[in-house]
Structures are given as structure tokens and as C-alpha cells.
Coordinates of C-alpha atoms and ligand atoms in Angstrom, one line a residue:
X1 CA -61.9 -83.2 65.5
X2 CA -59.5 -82.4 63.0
X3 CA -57.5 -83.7 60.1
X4 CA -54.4 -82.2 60.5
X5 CA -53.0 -79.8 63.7
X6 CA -49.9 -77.8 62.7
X7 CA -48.7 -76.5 66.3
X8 CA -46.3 -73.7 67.4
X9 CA -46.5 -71.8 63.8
X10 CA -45.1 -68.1 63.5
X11 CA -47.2 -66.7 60.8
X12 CA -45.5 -64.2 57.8
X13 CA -47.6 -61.1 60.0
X14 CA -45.6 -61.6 62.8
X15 CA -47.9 -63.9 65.1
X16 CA -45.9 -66.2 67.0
X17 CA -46.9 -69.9 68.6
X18 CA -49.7 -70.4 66.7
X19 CA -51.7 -73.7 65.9
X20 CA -53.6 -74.6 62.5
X21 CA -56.4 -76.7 62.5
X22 CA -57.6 -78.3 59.1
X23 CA -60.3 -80.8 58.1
X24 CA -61.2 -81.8 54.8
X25 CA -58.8 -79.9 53.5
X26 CA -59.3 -76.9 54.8
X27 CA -58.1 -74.5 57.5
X28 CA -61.0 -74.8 60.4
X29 CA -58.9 -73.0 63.1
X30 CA -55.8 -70.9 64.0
X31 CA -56.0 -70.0 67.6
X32 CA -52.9 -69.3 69.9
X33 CA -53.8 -73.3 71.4
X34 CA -56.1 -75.7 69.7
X35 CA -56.9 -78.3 72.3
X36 CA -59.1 -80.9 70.1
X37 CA -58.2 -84.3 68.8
X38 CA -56.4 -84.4 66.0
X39 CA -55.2 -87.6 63.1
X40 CA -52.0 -86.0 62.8
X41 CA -50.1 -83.6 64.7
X42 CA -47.1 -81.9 63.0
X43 CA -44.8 -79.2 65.4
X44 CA -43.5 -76.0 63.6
X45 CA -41.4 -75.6 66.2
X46 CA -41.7 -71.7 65.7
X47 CA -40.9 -71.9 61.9
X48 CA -42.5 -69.5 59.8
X49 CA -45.9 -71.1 58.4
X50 CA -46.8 -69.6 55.2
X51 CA -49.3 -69.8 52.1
X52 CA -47.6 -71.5 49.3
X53 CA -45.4 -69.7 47.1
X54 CA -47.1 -68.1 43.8
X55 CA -45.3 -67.6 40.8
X56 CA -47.1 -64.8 38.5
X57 CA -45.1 -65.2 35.7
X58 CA -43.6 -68.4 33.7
X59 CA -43.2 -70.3 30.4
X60 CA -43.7 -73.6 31.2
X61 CA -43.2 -74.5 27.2
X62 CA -39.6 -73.5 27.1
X63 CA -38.2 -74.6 30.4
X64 CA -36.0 -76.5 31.2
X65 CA -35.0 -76.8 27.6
X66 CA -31.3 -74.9 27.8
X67 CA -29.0 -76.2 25.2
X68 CA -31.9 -77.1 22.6
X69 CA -30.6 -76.4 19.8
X70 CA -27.4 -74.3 21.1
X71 CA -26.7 -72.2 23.7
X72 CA -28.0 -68.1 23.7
X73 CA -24.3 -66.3 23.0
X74 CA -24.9 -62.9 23.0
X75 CA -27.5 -63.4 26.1
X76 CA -30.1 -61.2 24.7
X77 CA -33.6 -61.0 24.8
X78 CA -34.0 -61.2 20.7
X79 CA -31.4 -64.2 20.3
X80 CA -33.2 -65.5 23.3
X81 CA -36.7 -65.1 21.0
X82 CA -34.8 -66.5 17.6
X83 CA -33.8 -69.6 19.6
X84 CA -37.0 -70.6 20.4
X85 CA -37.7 -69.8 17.0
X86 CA -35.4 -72.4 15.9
X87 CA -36.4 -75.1 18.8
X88 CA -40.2 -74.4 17.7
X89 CA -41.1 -76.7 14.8
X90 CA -39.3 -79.7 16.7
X91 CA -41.2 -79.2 19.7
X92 CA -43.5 -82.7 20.3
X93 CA -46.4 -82.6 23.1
X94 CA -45.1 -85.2 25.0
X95 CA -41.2 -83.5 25.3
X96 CA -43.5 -80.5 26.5
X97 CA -45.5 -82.0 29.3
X98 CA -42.7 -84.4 30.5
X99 CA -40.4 -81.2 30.9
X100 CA -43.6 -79.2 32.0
X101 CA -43.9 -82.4 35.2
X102 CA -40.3 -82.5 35.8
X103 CA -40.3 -78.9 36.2
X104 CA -43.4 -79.1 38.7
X105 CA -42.3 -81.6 40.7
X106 CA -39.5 -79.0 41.5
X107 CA -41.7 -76.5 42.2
X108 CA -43.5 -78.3 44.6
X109 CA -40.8 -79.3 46.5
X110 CA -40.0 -75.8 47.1
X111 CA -43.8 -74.7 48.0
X112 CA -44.6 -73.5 44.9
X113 CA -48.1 -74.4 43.7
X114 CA -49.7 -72.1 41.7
X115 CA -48.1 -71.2 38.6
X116 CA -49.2 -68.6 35.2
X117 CA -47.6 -69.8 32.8
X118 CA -47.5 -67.8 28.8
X119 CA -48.1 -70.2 26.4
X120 CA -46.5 -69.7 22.9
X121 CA -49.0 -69.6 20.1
X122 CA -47.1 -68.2 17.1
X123 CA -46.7 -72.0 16.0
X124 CA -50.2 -72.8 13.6
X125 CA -49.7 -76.7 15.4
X126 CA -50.9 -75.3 18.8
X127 CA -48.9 -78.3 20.0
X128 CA -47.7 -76.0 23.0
X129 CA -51.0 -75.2 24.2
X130 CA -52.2 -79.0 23.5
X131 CA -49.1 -80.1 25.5
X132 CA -50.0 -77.1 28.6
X133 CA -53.5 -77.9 28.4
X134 CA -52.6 -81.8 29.0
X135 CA -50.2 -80.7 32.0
X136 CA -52.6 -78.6 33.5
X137 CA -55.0 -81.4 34.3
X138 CA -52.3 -83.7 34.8
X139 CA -50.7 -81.4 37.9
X140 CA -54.5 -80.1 38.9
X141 CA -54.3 -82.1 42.0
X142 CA -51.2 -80.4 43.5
X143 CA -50.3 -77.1 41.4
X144 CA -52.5 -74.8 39.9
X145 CA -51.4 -73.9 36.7
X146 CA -52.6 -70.9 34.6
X147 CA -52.3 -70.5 31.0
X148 CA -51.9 -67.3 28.9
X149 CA -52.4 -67.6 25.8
X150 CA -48.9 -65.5 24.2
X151 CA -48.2 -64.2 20.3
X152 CA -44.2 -64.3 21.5
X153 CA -43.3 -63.5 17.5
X154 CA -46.0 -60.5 17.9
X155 CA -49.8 -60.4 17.4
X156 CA -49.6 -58.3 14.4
X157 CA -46.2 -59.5 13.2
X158 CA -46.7 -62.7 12.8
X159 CA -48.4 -64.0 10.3
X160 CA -51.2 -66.0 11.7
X161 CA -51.1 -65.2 15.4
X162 CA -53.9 -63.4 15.4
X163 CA -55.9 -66.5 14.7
X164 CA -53.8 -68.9 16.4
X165 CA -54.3 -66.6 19.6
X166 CA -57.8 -67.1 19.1
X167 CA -58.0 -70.7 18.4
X168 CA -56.0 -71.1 21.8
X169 CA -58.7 -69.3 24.0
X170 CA -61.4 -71.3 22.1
X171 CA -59.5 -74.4 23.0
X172 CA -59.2 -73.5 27.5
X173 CA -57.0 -71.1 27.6
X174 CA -58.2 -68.7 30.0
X175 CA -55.9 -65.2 29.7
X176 CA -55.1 -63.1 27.0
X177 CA -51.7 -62.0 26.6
X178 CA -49.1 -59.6 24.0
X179 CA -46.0 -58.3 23.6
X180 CA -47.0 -54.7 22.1
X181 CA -42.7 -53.7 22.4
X182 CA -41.8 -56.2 20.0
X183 CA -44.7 -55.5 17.2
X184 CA -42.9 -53.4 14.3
X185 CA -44.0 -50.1 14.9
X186 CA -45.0 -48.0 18.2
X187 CA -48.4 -47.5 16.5
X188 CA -49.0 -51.5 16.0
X189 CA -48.0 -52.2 19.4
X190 CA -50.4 -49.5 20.5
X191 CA -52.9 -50.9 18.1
X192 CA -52.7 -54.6 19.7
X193 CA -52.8 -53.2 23.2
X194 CA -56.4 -52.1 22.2
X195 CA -57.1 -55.3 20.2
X196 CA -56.4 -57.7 22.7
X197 CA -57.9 -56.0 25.5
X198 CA -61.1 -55.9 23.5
X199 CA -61.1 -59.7 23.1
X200 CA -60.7 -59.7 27.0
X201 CA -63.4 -57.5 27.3
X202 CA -65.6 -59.6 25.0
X203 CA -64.8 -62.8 26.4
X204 CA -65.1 -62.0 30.0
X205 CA -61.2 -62.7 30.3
X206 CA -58.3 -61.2 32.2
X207 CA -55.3 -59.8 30.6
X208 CA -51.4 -60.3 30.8
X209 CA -49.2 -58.9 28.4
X210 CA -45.3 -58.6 28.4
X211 CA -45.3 -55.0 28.3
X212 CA -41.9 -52.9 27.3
X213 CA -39.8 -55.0 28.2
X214 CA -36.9 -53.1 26.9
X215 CA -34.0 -50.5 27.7
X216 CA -35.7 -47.7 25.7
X217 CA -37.4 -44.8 27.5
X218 CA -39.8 -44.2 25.0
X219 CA -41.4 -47.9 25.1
X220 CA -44.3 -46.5 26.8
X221 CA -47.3 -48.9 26.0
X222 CA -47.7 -49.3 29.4
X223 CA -49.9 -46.0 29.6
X224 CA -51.6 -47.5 26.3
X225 CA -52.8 -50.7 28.7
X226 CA -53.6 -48.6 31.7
X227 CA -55.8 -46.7 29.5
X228 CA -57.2 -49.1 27.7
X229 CA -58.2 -51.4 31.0
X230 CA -60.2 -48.3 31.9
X231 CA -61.6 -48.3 28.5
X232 CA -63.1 -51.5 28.4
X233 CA -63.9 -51.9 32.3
X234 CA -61.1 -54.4 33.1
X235 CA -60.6 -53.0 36.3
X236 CA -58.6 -55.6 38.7
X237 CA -58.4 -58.2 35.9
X238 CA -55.0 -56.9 34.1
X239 CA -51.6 -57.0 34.3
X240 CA -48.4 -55.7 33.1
X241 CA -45.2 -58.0 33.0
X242 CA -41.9 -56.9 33.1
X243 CA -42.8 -53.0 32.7
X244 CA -38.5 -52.1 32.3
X245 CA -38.4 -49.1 30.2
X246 CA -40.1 -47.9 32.8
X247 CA -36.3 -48.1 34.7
X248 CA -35.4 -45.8 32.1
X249 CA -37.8 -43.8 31.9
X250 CA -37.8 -40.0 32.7
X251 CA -38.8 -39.4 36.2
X252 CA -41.4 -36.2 35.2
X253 CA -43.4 -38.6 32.9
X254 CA -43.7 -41.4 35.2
X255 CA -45.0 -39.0 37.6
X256 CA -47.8 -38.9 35.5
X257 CA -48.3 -42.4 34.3
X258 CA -47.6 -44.1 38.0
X259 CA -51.0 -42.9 39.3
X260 CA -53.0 -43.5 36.2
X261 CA -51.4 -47.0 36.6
X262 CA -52.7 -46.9 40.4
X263 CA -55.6 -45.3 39.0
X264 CA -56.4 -48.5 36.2
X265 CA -56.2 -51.1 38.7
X266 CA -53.9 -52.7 36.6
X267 CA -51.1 -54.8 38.5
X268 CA -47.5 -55.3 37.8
X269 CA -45.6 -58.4 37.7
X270 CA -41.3 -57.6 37.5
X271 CA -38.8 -60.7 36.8
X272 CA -36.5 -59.7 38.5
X273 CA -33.8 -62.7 37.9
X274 CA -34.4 -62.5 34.3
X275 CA -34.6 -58.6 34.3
X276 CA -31.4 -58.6 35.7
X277 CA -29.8 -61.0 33.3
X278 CA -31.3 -59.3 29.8
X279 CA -31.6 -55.6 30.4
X280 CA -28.9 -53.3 30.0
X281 CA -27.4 -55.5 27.3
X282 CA -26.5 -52.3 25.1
X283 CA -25.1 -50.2 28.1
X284 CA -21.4 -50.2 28.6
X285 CA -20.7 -48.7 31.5
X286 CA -22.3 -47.7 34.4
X287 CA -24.9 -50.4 33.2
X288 CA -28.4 -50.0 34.0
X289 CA -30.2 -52.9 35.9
X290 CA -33.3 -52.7 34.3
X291 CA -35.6 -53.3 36.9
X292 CA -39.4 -51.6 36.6
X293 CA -39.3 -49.3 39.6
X294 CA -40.7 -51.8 42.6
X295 CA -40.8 -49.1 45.4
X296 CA -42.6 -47.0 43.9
X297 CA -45.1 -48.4 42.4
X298 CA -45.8 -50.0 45.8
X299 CA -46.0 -46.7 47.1
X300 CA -48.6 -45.5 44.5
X301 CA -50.7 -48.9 45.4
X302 CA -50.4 -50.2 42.0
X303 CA -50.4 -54.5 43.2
X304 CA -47.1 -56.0 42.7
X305 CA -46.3 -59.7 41.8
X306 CA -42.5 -61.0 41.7
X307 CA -42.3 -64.5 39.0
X308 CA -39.3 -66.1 37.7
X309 CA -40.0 -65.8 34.3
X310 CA -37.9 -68.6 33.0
X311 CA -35.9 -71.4 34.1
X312 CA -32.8 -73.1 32.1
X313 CA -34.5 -72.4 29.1
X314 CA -33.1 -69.5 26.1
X315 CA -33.1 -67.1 27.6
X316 CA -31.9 -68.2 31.4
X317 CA -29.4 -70.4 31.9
X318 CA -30.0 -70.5 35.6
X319 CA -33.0 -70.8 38.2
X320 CA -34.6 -72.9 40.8
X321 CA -38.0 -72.9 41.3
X322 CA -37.9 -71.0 44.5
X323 CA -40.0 -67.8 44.2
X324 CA -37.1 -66.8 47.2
X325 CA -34.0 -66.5 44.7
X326 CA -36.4 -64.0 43.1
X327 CA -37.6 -62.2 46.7
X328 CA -33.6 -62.3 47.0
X329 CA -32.7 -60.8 43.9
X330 CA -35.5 -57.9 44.3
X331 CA -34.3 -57.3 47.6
X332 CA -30.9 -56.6 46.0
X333 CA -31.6 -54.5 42.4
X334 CA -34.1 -52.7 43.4
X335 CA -32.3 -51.7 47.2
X336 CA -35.4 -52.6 49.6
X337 CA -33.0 -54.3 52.6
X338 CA -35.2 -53.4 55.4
X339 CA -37.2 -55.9 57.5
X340 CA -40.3 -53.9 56.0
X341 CA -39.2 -54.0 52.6
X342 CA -38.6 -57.9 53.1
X343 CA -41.8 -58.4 54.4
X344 CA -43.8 -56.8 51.3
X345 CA -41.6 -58.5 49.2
X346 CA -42.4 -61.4 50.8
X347 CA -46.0 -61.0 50.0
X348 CA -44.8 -60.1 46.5
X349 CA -43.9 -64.0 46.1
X350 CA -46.9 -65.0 48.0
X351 CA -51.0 -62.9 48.5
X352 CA -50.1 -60.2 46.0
X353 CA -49.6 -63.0 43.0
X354 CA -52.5 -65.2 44.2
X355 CA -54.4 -62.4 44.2
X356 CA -53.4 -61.5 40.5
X357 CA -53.8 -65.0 39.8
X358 CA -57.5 -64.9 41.2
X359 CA -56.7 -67.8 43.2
X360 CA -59.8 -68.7 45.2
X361 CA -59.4 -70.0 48.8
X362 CA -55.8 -68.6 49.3
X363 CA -54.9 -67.7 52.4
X364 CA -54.0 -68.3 56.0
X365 CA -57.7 -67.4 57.5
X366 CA -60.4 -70.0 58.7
X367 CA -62.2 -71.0 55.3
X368 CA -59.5 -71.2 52.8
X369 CA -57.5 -73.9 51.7
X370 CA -55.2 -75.8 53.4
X371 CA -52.1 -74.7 51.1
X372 CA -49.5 -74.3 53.6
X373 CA -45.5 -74.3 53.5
X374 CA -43.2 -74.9 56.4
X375 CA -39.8 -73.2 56.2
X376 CA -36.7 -73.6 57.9
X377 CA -36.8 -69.6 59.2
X378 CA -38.8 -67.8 61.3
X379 CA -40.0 -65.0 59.7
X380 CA -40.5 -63.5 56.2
X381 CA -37.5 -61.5 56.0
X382 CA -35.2 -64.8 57.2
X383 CA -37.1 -66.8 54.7
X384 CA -35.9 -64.2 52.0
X385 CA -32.3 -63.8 53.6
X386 CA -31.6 -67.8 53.8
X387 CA -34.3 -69.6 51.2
X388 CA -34.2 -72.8 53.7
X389 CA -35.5 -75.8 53.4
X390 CA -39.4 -76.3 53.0
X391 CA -40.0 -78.4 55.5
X392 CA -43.3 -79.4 54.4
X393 CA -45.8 -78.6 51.6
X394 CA -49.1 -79.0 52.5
X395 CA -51.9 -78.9 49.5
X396 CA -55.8 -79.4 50.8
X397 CA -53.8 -80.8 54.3
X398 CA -52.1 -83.3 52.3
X399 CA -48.2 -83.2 53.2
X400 CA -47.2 -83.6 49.4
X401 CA -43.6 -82.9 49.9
X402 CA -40.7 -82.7 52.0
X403 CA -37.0 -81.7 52.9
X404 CA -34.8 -82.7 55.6
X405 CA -34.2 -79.8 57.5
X406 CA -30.0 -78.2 56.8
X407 CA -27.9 -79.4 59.4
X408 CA -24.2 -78.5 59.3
X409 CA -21.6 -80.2 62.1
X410 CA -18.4 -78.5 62.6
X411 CA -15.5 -80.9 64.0
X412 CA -13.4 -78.0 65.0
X413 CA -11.9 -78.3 68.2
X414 CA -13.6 -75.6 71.5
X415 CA -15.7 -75.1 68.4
X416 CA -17.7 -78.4 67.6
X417 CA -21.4 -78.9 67.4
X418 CA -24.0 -77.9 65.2
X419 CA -24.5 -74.3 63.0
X420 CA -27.3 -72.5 63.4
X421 CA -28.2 -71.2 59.9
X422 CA -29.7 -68.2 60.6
X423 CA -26.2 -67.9 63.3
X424 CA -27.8 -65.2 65.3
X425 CA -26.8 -65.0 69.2
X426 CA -29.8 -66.4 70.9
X427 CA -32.3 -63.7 71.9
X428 CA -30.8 -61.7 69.3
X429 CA -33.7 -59.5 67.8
X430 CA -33.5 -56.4 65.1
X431 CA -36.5 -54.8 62.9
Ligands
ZN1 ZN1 -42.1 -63.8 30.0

């Protein structure tokens, strides 16, 4: 007997007409036909079935807080940073976590339910990590939401953030992160690398650090963390955000640091919407894109995670929620337009960031959660291609949220009916 039987699933590894069983909340059964009772029956009607979306990389703090106090006019990553600098000391917890809810309850309406999020700590209040701390529990039931705990002004730089970084672990956050690029001097930023990667290692905690997230070739503190994760055995429990320079970066040296990388078991997690949108901000023409170099580091086996970033906040002024703008945008800037390529990136948005995350019980096989999404496509690569309607999100076999599914009618005469959104011939098949 079971909760909950999803029929007629196509799963993101190609398996067609499958059924998902699920009781108590989690998956019991996916066979080709499940023939047991069930409460509730709900037919996929060969739409893709997938584990919820994962987003690796977010500020919950600043979104959806575009306009506050004025608008980013040179679209920069620094007048991006002084913005928030401005916005800081007016910053209350309860603005925080009502912007922190209205933000999840988009993200779960797109499948999105597990979230890391940085949390500033260069204000002495700690009323950001107050207000993410309060939002975590408040969301617990439907989004899982992972705080880092971020010196955005620079762990040496900033006068206090040291402490203040400290005070935030003490106080539940659970990951240690940096921004070694922005401290004053190559040697500082190599100098917190070390630093903070030693509180991890004391702790027992893992590690995320914005990590040369700039234009310039030479930003190369990347091979600072790789090392230093091999230093202080953090082995699987690190990663590096954003990782651009590397873009830049000459191809004979990062033929050298992309298997010590590999070799760290250190992951990467690009931005590519935001990456897009901030690099190459000194270039005139040809302008670079900025990108960390995606293919290859897949290649190599280093673990790659796609996040948004940021969403209308100082330094975006667009976004969505939908980990597929950001599939769709890496699919674009970093050239990866086969079915293949769609596919991994697919599980860039998806396993590889809950498995970053450390997620427990994430998956599609008998024993994990029942986290499940139902798209309007039918496989990965259309997902990525259309970003349809979630059908329904499922969290512990709880249907949490829904979406009519997008149904144009033309009135155009010899040509009236409906429009099939993915408008392929039927039968029509191409990998
Ligand atoms: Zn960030």
C-alpha cells in the first residue's frame, strides 16, 4: 500500500514509463508497473520526473532587495559590494526573513528546495544571520536552506569580521566561507584561504569561499584552496564559487592547477547568470564572458554545481528562481549545446549540487526522500531548452505546489488548435 503512486514517469537517465511508489514520505518503489493500492494516484503522462532543483549558491540576505537604496549604475561587482554597504545598517530582521519567505515561496513553485545561501557577517549586529537563522527553521518543512557564514567586506579587511565570522558559526551556522580576491593584498588573501580552512578543519565544518571572482589572470587563490583542502584533510567537504580568472587564465598553468583541483576533491560551483552579467566589465571589445571553464573541469572530474547567485538584488537586477535560466545560460556561455552536454548540466542544477550540499536522502532510488518535481518536458535536455511549467513539487510525497500546465490556442484559420511547446513532429527523435 502506498501513499502516493506517480505513474508513467520518464526519469532524467532516460527511463521511460515508469511508476514511483512513496509511503511515509519516502520513495518505496520505481518499477516499470506498480500494481498495489495506492491513496493517490497522479499520471506523469511521460513528463520528465526529476529530484528537486538545488541551488549551490545564493544570498538569501540581499535578494530581492533591487532599488534599496538606488540602483547599481556602473553594473559592477564593487558598486554592487558598496551598495550593500550602504543598504547594511538599515537592514531589520524581519525585512530579512519576510523577503527571505517571499523569495522561497518562488522557489518552490519552481522545484527548488534546497538552497546555500552566504550569509553577510561584516555587520557587528549579526542581524543577517539572526534573520537566516529564523528563516531557516521557518522554511525547514519545505526547503532546505544552508547557511555560510560570509566576511563579504573581507576577513582580514574588515575590521571585525574575523570575530563576527566566528560569532556566526557559534551561533548555527554551519559553513565557513571567504572572499580571498577582495582582501588587500595577494598575500592576505592567501593568508585567509589558510585561516579559514583551519577553522573548518577545527570545527569539523565544510568550506565555501567566493574564490577569484575577477577578470585578472593572476587571481589564482584557487590553487591556494586546493592546496590547503589537502592540507587540513578536507577532502570532499570544499568548494570554490565562481572560480572566473580562471576564464582568463593562461591555458599552460591551468594545465597544472585543473588536476590538482581534481586531485583536492574540491568542487566548483559557477554562476553563470551573474558571471555573465559582472565579468568582463573592463573589456571593450571582443569582451570576455567570464565564465570558469565548465567543460573542462568536468572533464578532469573536479564536481560541478550551477547556483544563481543572486536575484533582483545589487548586483542582479534580473532572475527567477528556476535553477533552468541558469542550466540555459551555461548551456549558452560556456558552448555545451549537445543532448550530452544538456544532460550533465542538468545534473549540474540537480545530484551534483545536492551532493555538495550533503543533502541526505536525495535522489530518485528506493530509500530516499520523496523530493520529486514534475515538468512540462520529457527529458533533461527539453527541460533545459523550454524551463516549463513544474507541474507538481513533491516534498516527503506532499504535493506542495503547483502550475497549470502552458497551453497556447491558435484561432488561425487551416491552422487552429492547440501548440505543442516543445513543436516537434510527433515521433520526431534526435540525440
Ligand atoms: Zn555570491
Amino acid at each position: 500500500m502506498f501513499d502516493l503512486i506517480i505513474r508513467n514517469a520518464s526519469l532524467p537517465d532516460g527511463r521511460r514509463n515508469m511508476d514511483i511508489g512513496i509511503a511515509k514520505g519516502v520513495i518505496t518503489a520505481v518499477d516499470q508497473s506498480i500494481s498495489s493500492e495506492a491513496g493517490q494516484i497522479l499520471d506523469a503522462v511521460e513528463n520528465l520526473v526529476a529530484p528537486p532543483f538545488v541551488d549551490p549558491h545564493f544570498h538569501m540576505d540581499a535578494t530581492l532587495s533591487l532599488g534599496m537604496p538606488r540602483m547599481n549604475v556602473s553594473g559592477t561587482l564593487l558598486e554592487g559590494i558598496a551598495l550593500w554597504g550602504e543598504l547594511r545598517p538599515t537592514l531589520t530582521r524581519e525585512a530579512l526573513v519576510q523577503r527571505g519567505l517571499r523569495y522561497c515561496d518562488l522557489a518552490v513553485s519552481k522545484g527548488l528546495l534546497a538552497v546555500r545561501s552566504h550569509v553577510d557577517v561584516s555587520d557587528p549586529r549579526l542581524v543577517t544571520v539572526e534573520a537566516m537563522l529564523e528563516l531557516r527553521d521557518l522554511v525547514a518543512p519545505y526547503l532546505d536552506l544552508q547557511l555560510v557564514a560570509f566576511p563579504q567586506d573581507g576577513y582580514y579587511r574588515s575590521p571585525g569580521a574575523q570575530a563576527s565570522l566566528v560569532r556566526a558559526l557559534d551561533m548555527g551556522v554551519e559553513i565557513v566561507g571567504g572572499i580571498p580576491h577582495f582582501e588587500r593584498t595577494m598575500e592576505e588573501g592567501r593568508a585567509s584561504v589558510e585561516a579559514l580552512c583551519r577553522i573548518a578543519a577545527d570545527r569539523g565544518l565544510m568550506v565555501d569561499m567566493h574564490c577569484d571572482e575577477t577578470d585578472d589572470p593572476m587571481s589564482r587563490h584557487v590553487e591556494t584552496l586546493a592546496a590547503q583542502t589537502m592540507r587540513f584533510g578536507l577532502q570532499g567537504r570544499v568548494a570554490g564559487s565562481h572560480l572566473t580568472s580562471m576564464h582568463s587564465m593562461d591555458n599552460y598553468y591551468v594545465s597544472k592547477l585543473l588536476p590538482l583541483m581534481a586531485e583536492s576533491g574540491m568542487a566548483a560551483i559557477s554562476n553563470p547568470l551573474i558571471n555573465m552579467m559582472l565579468q568582463g566589465r573592463h573589456d571593450t571589445y571582443p569582451k570576455r564572458r567570464g565564465l570558469t571553464r565548465i567543460p573542462q573541469m568536468i572533464e578532469a572530474g573536479i564536481p560541478v554545481g550551477l547556483g544563481q547567485d543572486c536575484v533582483m538584488d545589487p548586483w542582479y537586477s534580473m532572475g527567477t528562481g528556476d535553477l533552468l535560466d541558469v542550466a540555459n545560460m551555461a548551456v549558452h556561455a560556456s558552448q555545451m549545446g549537445s543532448v550530452a552536454d544538456k544532460t550533465t548540466l542538468f545534473d549540474a542544477v540537480t545530484v551534483n549540487s545536492a551532493r555538495i550540499l550533503g543533502l541526505d536522502g536525495y535522489g530518485l532510488e528506493v530509500g530516499c526522500n520523496a523530493d520529486l518535481v514534475i515538468l512540462q518536458a520529457r527529458d533533461p535536455a527539453e527541460a533545459i531548452r523550454l524551463r516549463p511549467a513544474r507541474l507538481h513539487v513533491i516534498r516527503r510525497g506532499q504535493i506542495i505546489a503547483q502550475t497549470a500546465p502552458s497551453l497556447s490556442v491558435l484561432n488561425i484559420p487551416g491552422r487552429a488548435g492547440h501548440v505543442d511547446p516543445a513543436c516537434f513532429a510527433p515521433g520526431q527523435k534526435f540525440d
